[in-house]
PDB file of C-alpha atoms in Angstrom:
ATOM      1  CA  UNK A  28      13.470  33.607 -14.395  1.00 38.00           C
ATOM      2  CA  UNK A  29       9.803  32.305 -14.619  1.00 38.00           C
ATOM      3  CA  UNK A  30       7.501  35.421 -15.232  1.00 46.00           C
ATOM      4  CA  UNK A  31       4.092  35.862 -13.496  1.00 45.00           C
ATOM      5  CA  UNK A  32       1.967  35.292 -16.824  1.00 50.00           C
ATOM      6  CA  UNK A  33       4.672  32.080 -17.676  1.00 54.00           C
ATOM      7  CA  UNK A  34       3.539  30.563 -14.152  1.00 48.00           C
ATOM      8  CA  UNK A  35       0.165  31.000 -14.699  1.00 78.00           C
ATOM      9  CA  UNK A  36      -0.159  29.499 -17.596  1.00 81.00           C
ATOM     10  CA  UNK A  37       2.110  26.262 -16.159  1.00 83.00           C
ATOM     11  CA  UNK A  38      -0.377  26.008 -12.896  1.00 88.00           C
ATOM     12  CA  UNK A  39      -3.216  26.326 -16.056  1.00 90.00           C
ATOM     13  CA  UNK A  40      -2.116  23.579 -17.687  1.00 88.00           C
ATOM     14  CA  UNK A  41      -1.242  21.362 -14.254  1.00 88.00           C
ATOM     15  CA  UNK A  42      -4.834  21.984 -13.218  1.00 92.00           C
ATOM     16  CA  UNK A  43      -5.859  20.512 -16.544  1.00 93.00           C
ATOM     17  CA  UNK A  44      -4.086  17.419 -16.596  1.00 89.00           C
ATOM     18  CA  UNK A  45      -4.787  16.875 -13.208  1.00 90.00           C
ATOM     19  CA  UNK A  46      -8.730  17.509 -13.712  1.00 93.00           C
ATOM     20  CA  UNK A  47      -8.312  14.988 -16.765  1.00 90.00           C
ATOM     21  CA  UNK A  48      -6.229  12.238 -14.863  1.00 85.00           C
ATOM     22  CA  UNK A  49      -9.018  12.312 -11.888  1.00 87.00           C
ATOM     23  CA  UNK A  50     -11.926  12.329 -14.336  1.00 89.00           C
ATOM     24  CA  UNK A  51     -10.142   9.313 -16.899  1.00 83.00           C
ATOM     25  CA  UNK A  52      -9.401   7.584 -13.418  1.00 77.00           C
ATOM     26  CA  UNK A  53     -13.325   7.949 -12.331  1.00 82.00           C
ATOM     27  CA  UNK A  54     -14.507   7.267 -15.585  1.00 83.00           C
ATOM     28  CA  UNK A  55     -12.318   5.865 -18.317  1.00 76.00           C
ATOM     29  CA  UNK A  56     -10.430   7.452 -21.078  1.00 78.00           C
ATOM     30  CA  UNK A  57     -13.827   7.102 -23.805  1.00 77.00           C
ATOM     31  CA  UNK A  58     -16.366   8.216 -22.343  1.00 85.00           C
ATOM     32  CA  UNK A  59     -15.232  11.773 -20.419  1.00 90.00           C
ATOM     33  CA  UNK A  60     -15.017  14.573 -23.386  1.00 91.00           C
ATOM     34  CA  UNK A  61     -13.399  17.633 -23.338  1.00 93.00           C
ATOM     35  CA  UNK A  62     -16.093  20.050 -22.586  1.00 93.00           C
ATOM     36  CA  UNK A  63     -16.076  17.830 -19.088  1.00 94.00           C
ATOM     37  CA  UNK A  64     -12.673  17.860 -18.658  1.00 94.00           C
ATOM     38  CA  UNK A  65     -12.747  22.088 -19.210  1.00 94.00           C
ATOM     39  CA  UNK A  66     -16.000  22.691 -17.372  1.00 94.00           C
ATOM     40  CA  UNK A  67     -14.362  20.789 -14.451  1.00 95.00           C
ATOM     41  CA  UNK A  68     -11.464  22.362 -14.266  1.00 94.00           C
ATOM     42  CA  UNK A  69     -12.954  25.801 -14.566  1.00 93.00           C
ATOM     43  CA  UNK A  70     -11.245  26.943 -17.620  1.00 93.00           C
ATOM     44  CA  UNK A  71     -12.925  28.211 -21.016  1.00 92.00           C
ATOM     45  CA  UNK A  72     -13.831  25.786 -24.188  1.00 90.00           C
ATOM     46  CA  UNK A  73     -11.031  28.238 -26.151  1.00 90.00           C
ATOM     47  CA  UNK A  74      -8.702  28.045 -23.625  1.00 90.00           C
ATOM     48  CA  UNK A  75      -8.327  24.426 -23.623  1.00 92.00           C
ATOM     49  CA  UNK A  76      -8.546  24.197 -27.056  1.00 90.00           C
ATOM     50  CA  UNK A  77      -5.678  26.358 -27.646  1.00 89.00           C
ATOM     51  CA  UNK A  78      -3.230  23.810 -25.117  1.00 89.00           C
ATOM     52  CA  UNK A  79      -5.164  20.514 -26.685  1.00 89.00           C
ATOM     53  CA  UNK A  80      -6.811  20.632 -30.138  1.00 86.00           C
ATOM     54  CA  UNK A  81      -8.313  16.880 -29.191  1.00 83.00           C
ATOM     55  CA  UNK A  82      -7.916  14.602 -26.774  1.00 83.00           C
ATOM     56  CA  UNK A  83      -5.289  12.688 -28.045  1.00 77.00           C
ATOM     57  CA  UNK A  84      -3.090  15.519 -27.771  1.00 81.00           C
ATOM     58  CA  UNK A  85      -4.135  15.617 -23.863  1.00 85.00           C
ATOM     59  CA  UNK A  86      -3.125  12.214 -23.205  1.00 79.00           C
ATOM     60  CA  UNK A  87       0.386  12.134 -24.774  1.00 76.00           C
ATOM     61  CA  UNK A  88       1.242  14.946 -22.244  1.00 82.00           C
ATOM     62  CA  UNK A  89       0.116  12.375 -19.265  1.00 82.00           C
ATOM     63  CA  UNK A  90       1.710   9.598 -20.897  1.00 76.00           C
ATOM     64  CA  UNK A  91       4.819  11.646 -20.966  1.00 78.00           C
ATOM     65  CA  UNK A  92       4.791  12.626 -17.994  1.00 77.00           C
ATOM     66  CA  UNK A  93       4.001   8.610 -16.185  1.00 79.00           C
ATOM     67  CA  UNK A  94       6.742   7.537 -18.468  1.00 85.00           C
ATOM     68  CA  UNK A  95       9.318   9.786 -16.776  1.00 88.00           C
ATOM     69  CA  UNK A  96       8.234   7.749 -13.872  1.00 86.00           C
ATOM     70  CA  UNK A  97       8.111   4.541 -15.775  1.00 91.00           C
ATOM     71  CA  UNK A  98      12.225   5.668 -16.968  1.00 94.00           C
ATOM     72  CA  UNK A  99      12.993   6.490 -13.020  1.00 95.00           C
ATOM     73  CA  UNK A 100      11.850   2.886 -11.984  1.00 94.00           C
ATOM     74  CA  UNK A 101      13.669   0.973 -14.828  1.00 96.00           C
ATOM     75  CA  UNK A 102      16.875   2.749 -14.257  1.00 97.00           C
ATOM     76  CA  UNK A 103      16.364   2.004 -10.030  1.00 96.00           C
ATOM     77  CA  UNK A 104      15.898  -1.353 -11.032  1.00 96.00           C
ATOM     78  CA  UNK A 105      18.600  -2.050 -12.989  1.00 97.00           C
ATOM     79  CA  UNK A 106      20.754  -0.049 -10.117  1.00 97.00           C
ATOM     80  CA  UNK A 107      19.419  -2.700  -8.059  1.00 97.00           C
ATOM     81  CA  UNK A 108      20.220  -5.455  -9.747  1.00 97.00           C
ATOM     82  CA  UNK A 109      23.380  -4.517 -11.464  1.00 96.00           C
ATOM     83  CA  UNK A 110      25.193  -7.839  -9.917  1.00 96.00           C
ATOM     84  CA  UNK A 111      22.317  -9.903 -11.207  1.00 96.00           C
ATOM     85  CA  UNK A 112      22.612 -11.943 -14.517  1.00 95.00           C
ATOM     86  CA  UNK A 113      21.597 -10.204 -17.482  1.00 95.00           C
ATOM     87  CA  UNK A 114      18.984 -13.103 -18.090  1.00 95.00           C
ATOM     88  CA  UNK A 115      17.331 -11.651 -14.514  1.00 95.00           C
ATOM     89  CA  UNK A 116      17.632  -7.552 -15.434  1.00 97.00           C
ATOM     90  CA  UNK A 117      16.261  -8.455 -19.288  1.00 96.00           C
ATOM     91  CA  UNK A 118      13.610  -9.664 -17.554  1.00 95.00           C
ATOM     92  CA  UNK A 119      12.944  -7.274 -15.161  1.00 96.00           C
ATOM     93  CA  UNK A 120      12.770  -4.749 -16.991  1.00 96.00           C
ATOM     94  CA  UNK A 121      10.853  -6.438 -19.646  1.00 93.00           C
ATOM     95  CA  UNK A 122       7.980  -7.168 -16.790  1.00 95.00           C
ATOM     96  CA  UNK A 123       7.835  -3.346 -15.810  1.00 94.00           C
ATOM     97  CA  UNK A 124       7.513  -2.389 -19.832  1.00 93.00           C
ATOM     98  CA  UNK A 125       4.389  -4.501 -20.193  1.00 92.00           C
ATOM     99  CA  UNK A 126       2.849  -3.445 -16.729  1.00 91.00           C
ATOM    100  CA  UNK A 127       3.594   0.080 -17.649  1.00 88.00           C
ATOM    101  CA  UNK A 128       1.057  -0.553 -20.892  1.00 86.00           C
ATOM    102  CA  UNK A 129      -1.149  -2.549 -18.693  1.00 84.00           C
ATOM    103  CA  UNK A 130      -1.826   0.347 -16.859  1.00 82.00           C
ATOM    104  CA  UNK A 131      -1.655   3.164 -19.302  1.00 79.00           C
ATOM    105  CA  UNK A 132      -3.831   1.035 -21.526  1.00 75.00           C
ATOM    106  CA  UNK A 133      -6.765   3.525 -21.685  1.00 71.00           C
ATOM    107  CA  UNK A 134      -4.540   6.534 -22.265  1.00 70.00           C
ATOM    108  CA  UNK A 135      -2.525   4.792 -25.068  1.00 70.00           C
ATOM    109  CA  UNK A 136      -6.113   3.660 -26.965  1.00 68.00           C
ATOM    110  CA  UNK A 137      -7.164   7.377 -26.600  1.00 65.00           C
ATOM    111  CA  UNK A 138      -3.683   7.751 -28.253  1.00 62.00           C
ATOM    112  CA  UNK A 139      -4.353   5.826 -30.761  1.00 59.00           C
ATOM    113  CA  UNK A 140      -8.065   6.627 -31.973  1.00 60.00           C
ATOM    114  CA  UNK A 141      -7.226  10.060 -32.181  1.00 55.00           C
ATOM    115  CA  UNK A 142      -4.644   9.616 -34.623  1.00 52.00           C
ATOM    116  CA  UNK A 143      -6.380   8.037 -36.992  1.00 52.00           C
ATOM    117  CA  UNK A 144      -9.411   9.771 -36.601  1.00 54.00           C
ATOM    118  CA  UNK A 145      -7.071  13.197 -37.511  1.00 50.00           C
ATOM    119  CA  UNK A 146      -5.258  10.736 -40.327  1.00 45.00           C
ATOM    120  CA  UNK A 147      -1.958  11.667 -38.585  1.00 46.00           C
ATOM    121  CA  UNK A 148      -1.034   7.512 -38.089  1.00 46.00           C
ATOM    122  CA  UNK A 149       1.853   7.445 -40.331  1.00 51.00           C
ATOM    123  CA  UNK A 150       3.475  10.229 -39.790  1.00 50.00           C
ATOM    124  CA  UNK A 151       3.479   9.778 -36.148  1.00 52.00           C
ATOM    125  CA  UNK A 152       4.025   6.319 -36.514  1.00 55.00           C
ATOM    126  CA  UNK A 153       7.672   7.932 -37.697  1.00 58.00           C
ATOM    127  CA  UNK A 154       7.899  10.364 -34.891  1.00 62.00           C
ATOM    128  CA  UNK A 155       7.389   7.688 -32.359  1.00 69.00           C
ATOM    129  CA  UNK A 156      10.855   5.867 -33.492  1.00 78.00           C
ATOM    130  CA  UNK A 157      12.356   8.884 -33.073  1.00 77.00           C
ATOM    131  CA  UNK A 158      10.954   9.828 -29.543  1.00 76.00           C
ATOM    132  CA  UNK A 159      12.077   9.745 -26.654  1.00 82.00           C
ATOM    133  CA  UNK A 160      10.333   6.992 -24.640  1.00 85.00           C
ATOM    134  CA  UNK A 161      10.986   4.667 -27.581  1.00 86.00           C
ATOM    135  CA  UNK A 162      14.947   5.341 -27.942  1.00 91.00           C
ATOM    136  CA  UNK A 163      15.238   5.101 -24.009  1.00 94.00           C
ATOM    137  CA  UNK A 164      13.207   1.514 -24.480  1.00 94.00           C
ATOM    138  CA  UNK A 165      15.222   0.628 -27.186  1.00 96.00           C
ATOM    139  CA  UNK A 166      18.560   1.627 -26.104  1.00 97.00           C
ATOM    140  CA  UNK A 167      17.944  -0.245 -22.580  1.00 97.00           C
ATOM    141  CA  UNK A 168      17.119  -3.627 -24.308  1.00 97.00           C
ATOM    142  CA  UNK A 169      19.314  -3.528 -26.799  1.00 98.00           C
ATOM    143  CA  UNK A 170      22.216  -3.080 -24.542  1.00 98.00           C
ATOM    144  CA  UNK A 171      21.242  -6.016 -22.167  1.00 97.00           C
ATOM    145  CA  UNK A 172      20.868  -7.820 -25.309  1.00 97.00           C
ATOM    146  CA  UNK A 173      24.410  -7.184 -26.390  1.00 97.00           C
ATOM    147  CA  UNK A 174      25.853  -8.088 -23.268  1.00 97.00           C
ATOM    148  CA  UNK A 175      23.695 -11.492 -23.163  1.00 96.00           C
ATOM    149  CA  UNK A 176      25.298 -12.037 -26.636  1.00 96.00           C
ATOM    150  CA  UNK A 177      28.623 -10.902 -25.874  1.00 96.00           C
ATOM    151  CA  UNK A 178      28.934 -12.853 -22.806  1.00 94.00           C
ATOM    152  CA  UNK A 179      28.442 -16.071 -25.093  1.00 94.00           C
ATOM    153  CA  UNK A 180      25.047 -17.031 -23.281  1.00 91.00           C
ATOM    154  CA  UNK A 181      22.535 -16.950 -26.493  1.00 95.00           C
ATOM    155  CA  UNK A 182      22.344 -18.005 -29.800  1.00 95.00           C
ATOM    156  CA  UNK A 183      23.381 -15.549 -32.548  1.00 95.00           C
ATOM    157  CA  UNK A 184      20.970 -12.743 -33.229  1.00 97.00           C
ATOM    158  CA  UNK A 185      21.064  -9.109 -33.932  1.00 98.00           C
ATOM    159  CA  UNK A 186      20.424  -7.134 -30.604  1.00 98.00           C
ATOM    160  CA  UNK A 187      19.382  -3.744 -32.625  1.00 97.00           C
ATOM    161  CA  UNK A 188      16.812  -5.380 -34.679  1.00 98.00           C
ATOM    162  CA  UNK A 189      15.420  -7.743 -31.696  1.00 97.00           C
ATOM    163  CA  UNK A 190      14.676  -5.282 -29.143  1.00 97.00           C
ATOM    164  CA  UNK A 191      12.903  -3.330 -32.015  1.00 95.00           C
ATOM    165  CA  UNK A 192      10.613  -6.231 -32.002  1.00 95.00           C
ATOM    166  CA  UNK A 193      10.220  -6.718 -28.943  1.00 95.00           C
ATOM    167  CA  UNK A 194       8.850  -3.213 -28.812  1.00 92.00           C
ATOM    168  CA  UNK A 195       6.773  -3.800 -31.207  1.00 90.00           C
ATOM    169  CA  UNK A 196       4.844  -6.864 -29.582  1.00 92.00           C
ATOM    170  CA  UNK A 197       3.969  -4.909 -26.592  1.00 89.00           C
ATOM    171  CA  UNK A 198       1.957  -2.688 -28.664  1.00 84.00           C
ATOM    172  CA  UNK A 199      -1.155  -1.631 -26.361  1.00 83.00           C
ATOM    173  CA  UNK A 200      -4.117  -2.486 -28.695  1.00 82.00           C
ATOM    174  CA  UNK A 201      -2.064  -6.077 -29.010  1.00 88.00           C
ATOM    175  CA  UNK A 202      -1.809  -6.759 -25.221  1.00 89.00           C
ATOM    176  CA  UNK A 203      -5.354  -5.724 -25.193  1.00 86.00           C
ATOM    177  CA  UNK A 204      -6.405  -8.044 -27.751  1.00 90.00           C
ATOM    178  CA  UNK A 205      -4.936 -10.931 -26.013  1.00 93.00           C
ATOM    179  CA  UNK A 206      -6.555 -10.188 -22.780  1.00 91.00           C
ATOM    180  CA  UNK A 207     -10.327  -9.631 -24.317  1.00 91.00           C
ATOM    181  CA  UNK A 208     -10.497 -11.884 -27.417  1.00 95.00           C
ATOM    182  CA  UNK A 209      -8.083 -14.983 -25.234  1.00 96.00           C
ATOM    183  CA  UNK A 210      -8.353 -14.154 -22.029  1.00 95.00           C
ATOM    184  CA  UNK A 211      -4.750 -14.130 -21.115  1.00 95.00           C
ATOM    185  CA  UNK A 212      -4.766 -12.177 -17.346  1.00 94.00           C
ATOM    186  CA  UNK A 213      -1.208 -10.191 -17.232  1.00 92.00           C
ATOM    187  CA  UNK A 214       0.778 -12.652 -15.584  1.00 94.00           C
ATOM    188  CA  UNK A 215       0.036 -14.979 -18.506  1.00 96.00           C
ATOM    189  CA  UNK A 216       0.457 -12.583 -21.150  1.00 95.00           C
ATOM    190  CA  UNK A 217       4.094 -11.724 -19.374  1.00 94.00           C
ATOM    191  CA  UNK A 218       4.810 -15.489 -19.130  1.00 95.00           C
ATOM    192  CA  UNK A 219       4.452 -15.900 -22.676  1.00 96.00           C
ATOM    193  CA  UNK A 220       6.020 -13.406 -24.354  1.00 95.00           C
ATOM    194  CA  UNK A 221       9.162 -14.252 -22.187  1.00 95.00           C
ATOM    195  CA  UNK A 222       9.085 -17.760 -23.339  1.00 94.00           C
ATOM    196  CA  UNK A 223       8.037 -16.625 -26.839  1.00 95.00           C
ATOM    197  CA  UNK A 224      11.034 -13.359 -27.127  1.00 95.00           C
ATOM    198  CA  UNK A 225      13.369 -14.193 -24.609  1.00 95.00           C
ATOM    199  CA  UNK A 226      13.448 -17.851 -23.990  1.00 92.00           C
ATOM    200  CA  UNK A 227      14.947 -18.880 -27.033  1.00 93.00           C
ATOM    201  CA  UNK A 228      17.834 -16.603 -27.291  1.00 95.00           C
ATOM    202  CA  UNK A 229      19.313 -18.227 -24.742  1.00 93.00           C
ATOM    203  CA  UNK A 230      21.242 -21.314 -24.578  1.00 83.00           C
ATOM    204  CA  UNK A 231      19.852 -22.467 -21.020  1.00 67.00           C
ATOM    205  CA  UNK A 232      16.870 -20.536 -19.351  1.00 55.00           C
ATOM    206  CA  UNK A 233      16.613 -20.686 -15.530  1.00 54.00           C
ATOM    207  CA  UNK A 234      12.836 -21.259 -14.886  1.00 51.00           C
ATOM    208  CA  UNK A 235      13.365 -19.205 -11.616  1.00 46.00           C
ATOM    209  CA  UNK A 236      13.930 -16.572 -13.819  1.00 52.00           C
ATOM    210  CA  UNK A 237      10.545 -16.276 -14.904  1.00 49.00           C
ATOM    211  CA  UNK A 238       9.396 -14.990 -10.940  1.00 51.00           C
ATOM    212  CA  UNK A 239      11.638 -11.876 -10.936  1.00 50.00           C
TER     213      UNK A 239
END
């Protein structure tokens, strides 16, 4: 049974990430601060920094939550396509990853600075391969990579080790690299990294493929 105080201090926290969420949407991630976030939300300095001790903290939480969403779609889609070749649902599924960090982009940078401003990199570096949105990641491309292999459609490889890398390459501050310092548009940077991580496991590669 929820308590009074528990459910106040749930709809606290809602109005707080929903306050931040508006004012990152209006204004990007950098330049709104926490006193603005607080202030506009109508909730003490102390009180939010007792739920967020910086930013960073703040933005996991909405991360978390838009990955639950980003989770929900992955698993429709592969419900969807579940008679599809596993070339087509690897890809899929690959194309919703990146467009997921496409979109989050702002929140994951925010992440990110905040880490290493509080010198916490590495030992959340660790904590991220043990989280949740990365062993859901994992475990989905991993397992459409064993069944490409098993099914005698790719070259030899280790599925474990290559979806780990994959992972890895669709690190936000990369994708955002190649779009500002390149200027590689999504499309392109999805086009390539196909070709680049998925192309050559496979013994033939159906260029229609590429449009799913």
């Amino acid at each position: 049974m929820v308590t009074p105080k528990r459910k106040d201090a749930q709809q606290l926290t809602e109005l707080i990430l929903e306050t931040a969420r508006d004012l990152f949407t209006q204004h990007g991630v950098d330049t709104v601060s926490m006193h603005q976030i607080a202030k506009t939300a109508g909730v003490g300095q102390a009180t939010m920094y007792r739920r967020y001790a910086q930013k960073g903290d703040l933005c996991l939480e909405l991360i978390d939550d838009q990955f639950s969403r980003l989770r929900a779609e992955i698993d429709g889609q592969l419900e969807r396509l579940t008679d599809a070749p596993v070339l087509e649902r690897l890809i899929a599924v690959f194309r919703r990853i990146i467009m997921f960090t496409h979109n989050e982009a702002s929140l994951l940078k925010a992440i990110h600075v905040s880490l290493v401003q509080s010198r916490c990199l590495n030992a959340d570096a660790q904590q991220f391969f043990c989280s949740q949105p990365y062993l859901y990641l994992h475990g989905t491309l991993a397992s459409l990579l064993k069944e490409a292999l098993d099914s005698g459609q790719t070259v030899s490889f280790e599925p474990t080790f290559t979806a780990h890398i994959m992972i890895a390459a669709l690190a936000p501050h990369t994708l955002q690299h190649l779009s500002d310092q390149y200027g590689y548009t999504t499309d392109d940077i999805i086009d390539q990294l196909i070709r680049t991580l998925i192309r050559p496991l496979f013994h033939s590669f159906d260029k229609a493929a590429l449009d799913v």
